[in-house]
mmCIF file of C-alpha atoms in Angstrom:
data_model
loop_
_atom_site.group_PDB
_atom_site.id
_atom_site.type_symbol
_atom_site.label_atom_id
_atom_site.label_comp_id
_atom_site.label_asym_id
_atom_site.label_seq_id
_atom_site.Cartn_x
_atom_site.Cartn_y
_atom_site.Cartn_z
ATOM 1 C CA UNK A 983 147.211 216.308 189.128
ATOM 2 C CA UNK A 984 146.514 218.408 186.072
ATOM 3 C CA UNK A 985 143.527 218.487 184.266
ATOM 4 C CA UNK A 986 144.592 216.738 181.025
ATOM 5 C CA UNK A 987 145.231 213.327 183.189
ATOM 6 C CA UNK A 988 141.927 212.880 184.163
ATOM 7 C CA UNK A 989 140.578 214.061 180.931
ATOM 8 C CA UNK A 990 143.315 211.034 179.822
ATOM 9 C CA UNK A 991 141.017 208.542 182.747
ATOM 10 C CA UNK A 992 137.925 209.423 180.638
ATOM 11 C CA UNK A 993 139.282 208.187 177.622
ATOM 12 C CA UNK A 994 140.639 204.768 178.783
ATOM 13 C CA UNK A 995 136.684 204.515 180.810
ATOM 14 C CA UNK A 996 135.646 205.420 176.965
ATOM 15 C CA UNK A 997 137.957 202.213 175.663
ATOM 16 C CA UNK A 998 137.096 199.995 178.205
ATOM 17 C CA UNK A 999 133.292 200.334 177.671
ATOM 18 C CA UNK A 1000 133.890 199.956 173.689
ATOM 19 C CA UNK A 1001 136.267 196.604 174.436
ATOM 20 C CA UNK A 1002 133.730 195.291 176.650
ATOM 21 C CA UNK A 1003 131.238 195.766 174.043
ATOM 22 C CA UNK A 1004 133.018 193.910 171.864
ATOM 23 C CA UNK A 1005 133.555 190.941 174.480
ATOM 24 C CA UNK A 1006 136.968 191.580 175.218
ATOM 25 C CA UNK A 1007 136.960 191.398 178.734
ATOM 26 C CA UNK A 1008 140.562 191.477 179.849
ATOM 27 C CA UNK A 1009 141.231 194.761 177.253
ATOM 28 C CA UNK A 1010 138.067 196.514 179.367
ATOM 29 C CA UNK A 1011 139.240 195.633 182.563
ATOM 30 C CA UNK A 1012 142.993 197.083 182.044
ATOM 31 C CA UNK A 1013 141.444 200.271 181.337
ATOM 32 C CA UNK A 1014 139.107 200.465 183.667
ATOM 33 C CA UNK A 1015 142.288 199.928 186.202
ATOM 34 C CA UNK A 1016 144.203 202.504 184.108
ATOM 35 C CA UNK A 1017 141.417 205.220 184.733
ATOM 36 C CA UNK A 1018 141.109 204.024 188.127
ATOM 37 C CA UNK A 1019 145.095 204.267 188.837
ATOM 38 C CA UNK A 1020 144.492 208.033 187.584
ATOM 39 C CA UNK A 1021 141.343 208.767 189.539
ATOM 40 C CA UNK A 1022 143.421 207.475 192.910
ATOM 41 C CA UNK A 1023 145.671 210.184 192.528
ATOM 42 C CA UNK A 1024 143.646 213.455 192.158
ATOM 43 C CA UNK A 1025 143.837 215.117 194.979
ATOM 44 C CA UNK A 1026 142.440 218.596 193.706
ATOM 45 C CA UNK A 1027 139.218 219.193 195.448
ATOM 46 C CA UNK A 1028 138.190 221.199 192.168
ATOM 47 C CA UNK A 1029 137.817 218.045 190.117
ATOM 48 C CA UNK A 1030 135.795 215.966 192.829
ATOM 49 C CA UNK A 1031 133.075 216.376 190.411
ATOM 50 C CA UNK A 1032 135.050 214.792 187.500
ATOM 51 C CA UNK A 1033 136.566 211.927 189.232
ATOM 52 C CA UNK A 1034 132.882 210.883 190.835
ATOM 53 C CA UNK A 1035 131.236 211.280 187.502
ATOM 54 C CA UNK A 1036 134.485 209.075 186.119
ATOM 55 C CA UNK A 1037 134.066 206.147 188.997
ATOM 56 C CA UNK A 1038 130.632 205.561 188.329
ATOM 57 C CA UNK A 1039 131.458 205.797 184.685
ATOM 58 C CA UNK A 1040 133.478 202.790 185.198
ATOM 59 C CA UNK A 1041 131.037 201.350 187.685
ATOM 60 C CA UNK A 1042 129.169 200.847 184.517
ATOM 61 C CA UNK A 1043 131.730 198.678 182.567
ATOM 62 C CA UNK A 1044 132.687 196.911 185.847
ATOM 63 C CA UNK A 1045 128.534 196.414 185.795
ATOM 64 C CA UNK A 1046 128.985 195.207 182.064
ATOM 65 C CA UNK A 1047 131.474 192.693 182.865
ATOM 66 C CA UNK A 1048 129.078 191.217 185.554
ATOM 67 C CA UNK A 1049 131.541 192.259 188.586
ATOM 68 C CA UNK A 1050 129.027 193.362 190.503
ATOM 69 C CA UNK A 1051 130.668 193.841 193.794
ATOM 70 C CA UNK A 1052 133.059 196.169 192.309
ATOM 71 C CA UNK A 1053 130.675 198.057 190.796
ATOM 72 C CA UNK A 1054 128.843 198.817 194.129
ATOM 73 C CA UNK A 1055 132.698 199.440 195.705
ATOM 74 C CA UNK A 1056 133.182 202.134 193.167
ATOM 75 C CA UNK A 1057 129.827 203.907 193.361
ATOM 76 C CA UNK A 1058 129.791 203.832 197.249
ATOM 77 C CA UNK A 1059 133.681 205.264 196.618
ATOM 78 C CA UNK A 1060 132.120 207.853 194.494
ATOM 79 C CA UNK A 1061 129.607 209.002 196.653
ATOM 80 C CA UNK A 1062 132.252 209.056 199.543
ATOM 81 C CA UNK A 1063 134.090 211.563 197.467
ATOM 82 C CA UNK A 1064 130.916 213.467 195.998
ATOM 83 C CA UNK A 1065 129.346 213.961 199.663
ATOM 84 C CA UNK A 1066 126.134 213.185 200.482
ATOM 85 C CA UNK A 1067 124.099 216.439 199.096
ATOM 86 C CA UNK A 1068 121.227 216.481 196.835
ATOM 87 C CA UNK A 1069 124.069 216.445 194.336
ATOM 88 C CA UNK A 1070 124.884 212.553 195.268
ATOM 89 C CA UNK A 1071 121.429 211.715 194.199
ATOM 90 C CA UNK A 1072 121.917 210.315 190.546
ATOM 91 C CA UNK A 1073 125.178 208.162 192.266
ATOM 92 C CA UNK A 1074 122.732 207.103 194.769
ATOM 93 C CA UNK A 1075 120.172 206.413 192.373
ATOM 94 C CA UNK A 1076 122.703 204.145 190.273
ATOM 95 C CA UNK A 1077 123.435 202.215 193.220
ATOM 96 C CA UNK A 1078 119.545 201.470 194.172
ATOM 97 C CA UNK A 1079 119.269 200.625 190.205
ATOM 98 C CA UNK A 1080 122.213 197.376 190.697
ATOM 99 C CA UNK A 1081 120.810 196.234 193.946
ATOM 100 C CA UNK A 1082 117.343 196.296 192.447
ATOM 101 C CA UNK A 1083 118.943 194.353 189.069
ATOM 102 C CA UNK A 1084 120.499 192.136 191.414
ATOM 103 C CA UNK A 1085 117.183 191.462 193.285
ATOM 104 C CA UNK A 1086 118.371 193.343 196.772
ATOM 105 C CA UNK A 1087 114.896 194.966 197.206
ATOM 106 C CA UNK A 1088 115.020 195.463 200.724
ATOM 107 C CA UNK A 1089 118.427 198.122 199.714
ATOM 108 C CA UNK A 1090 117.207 198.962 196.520
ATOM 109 C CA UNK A 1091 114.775 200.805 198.072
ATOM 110 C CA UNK A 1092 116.341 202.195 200.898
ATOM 111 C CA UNK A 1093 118.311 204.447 198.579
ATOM 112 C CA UNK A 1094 115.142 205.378 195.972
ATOM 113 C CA UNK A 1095 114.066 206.215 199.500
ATOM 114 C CA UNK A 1096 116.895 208.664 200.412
ATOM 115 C CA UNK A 1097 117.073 210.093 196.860
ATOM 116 C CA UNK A 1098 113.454 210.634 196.651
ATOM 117 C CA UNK A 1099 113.687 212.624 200.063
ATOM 118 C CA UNK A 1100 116.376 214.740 198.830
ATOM 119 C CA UNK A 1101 115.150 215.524 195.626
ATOM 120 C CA UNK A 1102 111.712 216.440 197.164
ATOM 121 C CA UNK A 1103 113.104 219.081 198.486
ATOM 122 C CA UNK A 1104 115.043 220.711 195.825
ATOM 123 C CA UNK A 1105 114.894 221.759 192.522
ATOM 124 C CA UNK A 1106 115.828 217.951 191.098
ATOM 125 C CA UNK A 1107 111.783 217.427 192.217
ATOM 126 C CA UNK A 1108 111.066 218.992 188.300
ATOM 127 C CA UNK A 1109 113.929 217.023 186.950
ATOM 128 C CA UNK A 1110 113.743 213.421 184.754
ATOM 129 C CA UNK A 1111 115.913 212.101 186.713
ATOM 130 C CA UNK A 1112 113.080 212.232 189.517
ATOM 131 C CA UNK A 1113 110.965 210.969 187.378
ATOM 132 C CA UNK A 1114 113.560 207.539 186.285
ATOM 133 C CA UNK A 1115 113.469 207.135 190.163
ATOM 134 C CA UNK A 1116 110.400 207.369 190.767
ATOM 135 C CA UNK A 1117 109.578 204.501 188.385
ATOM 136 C CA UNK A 1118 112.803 202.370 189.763
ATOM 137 C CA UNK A 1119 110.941 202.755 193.187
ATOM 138 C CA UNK A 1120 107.819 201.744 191.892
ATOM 139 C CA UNK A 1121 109.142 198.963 190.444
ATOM 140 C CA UNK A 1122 110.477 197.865 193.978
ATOM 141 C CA UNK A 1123 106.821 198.050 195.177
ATOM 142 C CA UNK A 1124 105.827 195.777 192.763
ATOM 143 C CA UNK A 1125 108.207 193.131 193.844
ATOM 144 C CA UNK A 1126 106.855 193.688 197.229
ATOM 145 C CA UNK A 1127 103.081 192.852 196.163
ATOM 146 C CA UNK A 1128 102.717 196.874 197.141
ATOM 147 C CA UNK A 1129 100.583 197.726 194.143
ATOM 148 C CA UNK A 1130 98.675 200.462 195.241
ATOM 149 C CA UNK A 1131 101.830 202.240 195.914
ATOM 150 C CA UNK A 1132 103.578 201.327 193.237
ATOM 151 C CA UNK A 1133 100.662 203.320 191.048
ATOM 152 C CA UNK A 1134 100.799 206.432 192.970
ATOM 153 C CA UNK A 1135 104.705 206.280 192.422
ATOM 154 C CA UNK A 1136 104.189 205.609 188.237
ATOM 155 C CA UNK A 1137 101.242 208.232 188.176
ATOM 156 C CA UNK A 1138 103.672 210.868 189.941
ATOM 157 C CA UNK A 1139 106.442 209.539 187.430
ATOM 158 C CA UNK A 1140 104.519 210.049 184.737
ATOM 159 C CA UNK A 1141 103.730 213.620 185.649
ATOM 160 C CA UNK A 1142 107.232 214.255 185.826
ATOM 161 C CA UNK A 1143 108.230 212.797 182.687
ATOM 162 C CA UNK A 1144 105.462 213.861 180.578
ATOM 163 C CA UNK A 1145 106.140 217.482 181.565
ATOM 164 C CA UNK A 1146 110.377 216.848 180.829
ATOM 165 C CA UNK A 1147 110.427 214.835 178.166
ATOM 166 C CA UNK A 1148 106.941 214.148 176.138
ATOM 167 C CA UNK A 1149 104.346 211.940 176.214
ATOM 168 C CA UNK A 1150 106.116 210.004 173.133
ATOM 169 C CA UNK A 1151 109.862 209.580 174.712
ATOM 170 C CA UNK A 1152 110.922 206.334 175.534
ATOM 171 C CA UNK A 1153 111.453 206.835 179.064
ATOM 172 C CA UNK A 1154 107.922 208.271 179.220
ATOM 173 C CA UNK A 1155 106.515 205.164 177.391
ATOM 174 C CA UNK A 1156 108.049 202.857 179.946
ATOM 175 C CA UNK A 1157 106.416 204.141 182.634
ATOM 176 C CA UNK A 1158 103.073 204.060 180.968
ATOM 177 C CA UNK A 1159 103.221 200.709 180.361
ATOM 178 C CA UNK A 1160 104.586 199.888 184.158
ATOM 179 C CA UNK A 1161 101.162 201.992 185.090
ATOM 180 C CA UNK A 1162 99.005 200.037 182.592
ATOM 181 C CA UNK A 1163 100.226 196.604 183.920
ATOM 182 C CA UNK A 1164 99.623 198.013 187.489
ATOM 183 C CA UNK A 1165 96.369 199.200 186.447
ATOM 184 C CA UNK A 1166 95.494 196.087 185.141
ATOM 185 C CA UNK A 1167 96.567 194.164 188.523
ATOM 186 C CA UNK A 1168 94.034 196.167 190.287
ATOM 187 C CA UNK A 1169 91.235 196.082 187.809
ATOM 188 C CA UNK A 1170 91.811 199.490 186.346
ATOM 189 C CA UNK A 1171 91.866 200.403 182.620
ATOM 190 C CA UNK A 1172 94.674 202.240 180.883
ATOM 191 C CA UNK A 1173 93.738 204.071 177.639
ATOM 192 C CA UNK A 1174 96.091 204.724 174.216
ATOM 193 C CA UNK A 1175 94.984 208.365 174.690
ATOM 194 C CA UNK A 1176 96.639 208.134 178.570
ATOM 195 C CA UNK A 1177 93.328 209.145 179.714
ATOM 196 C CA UNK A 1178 92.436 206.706 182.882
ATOM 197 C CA UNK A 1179 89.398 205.626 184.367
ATOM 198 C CA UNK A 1180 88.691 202.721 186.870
ATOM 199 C CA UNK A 1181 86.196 199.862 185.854
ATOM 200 C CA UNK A 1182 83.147 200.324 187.108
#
């Protein structure tokens, strides 16, 4: 299929996110089946990144829409496709992220588990995305009474984050408050400077 088609999907996945933002429901989900009609029939192994990047695009709106079966369907579709490399990881990660939103902690955390192997071991280790995952893993620990993990996890996240993206971005500020709350679970005080010390 050439090119401009699935450039074509990525448009309707484009519409179908702005219609669902707009509450128009039935509008979303005819696009999403219009990219997903197009993404069927690509059969170029060339653009395997493009049509797993487009199903978990619309495993987002389908998300959205509160379908959350089909959103899981379509990411586990996508990593089918993408392979299971250290490439699959942010697919992987996506899918830990609805079972964790859907309160499946037991899978949630089987997959933060996988991803956080893979990434280990590659280059993705300095990435944020290692860092977001990280804190979605911690977060698991948390609903598992696990708190002492769940700190080394947001310490490590922090790390990560701090050195990607600042100690002022919002995804950096999350995590510092997920570590202050843990901190304060344990008796442990959490600074405005980020400096930590434990009670005495």
């Amino acid at each position: 299929m050439d090119k401009d088609f699935v450039a074509v999907a990525g448009v309707y996945v484009s519409l179908a996110d702005l219609y669902r933002k707009k509450g128009k429901r039935h509008e979303s989900r005819t696009y999403c089946e219009s990219a997903m009609s197009i993404y069927d029939k690509v059969k170029d192994r060339n653009q395997v990144e493009e049509v797993a990047r487009g199903l978990s695009e619309v495993a987002i709106v389908y998300e959205g829409l509160d379908e959350h079966k089909k959103a899981l369907c379509l990411l586990e579709k996508a990593l089918d496709i993408r392979g299971g490399g250290g490439g699959s990881c942010g697919i992987e990660a996506q899918i830990g992220v609805l079972h964790y939103i859907h309160g499946d902690y037991v899978e949630a955390l089987s997959f933060f588990n996988r991803v956080v192997a893979k990434m280990r071991n590659g280059v993705e280790k300095r990435s944020s995305l290692f860092g977001i995952v990280l804190n979605q893993m911690g977060l698991v620990h948390v609903q598992f009474s696990e708190i002492q993990s769940a700190i080394e996890l947001f310490e490590e996240s922090v790390n990560v984050l701090e050195g990607n993206l600042g100690l002022h971005h919002p995804d950096t500020l999350m995590v510092y408050g997920n570590l202050s709350s843990a901190y304060d679970a344990v008796g442990r005080y959490f600074f405005n400077d980020y400096s930590l010390i434990e009670e005495i």
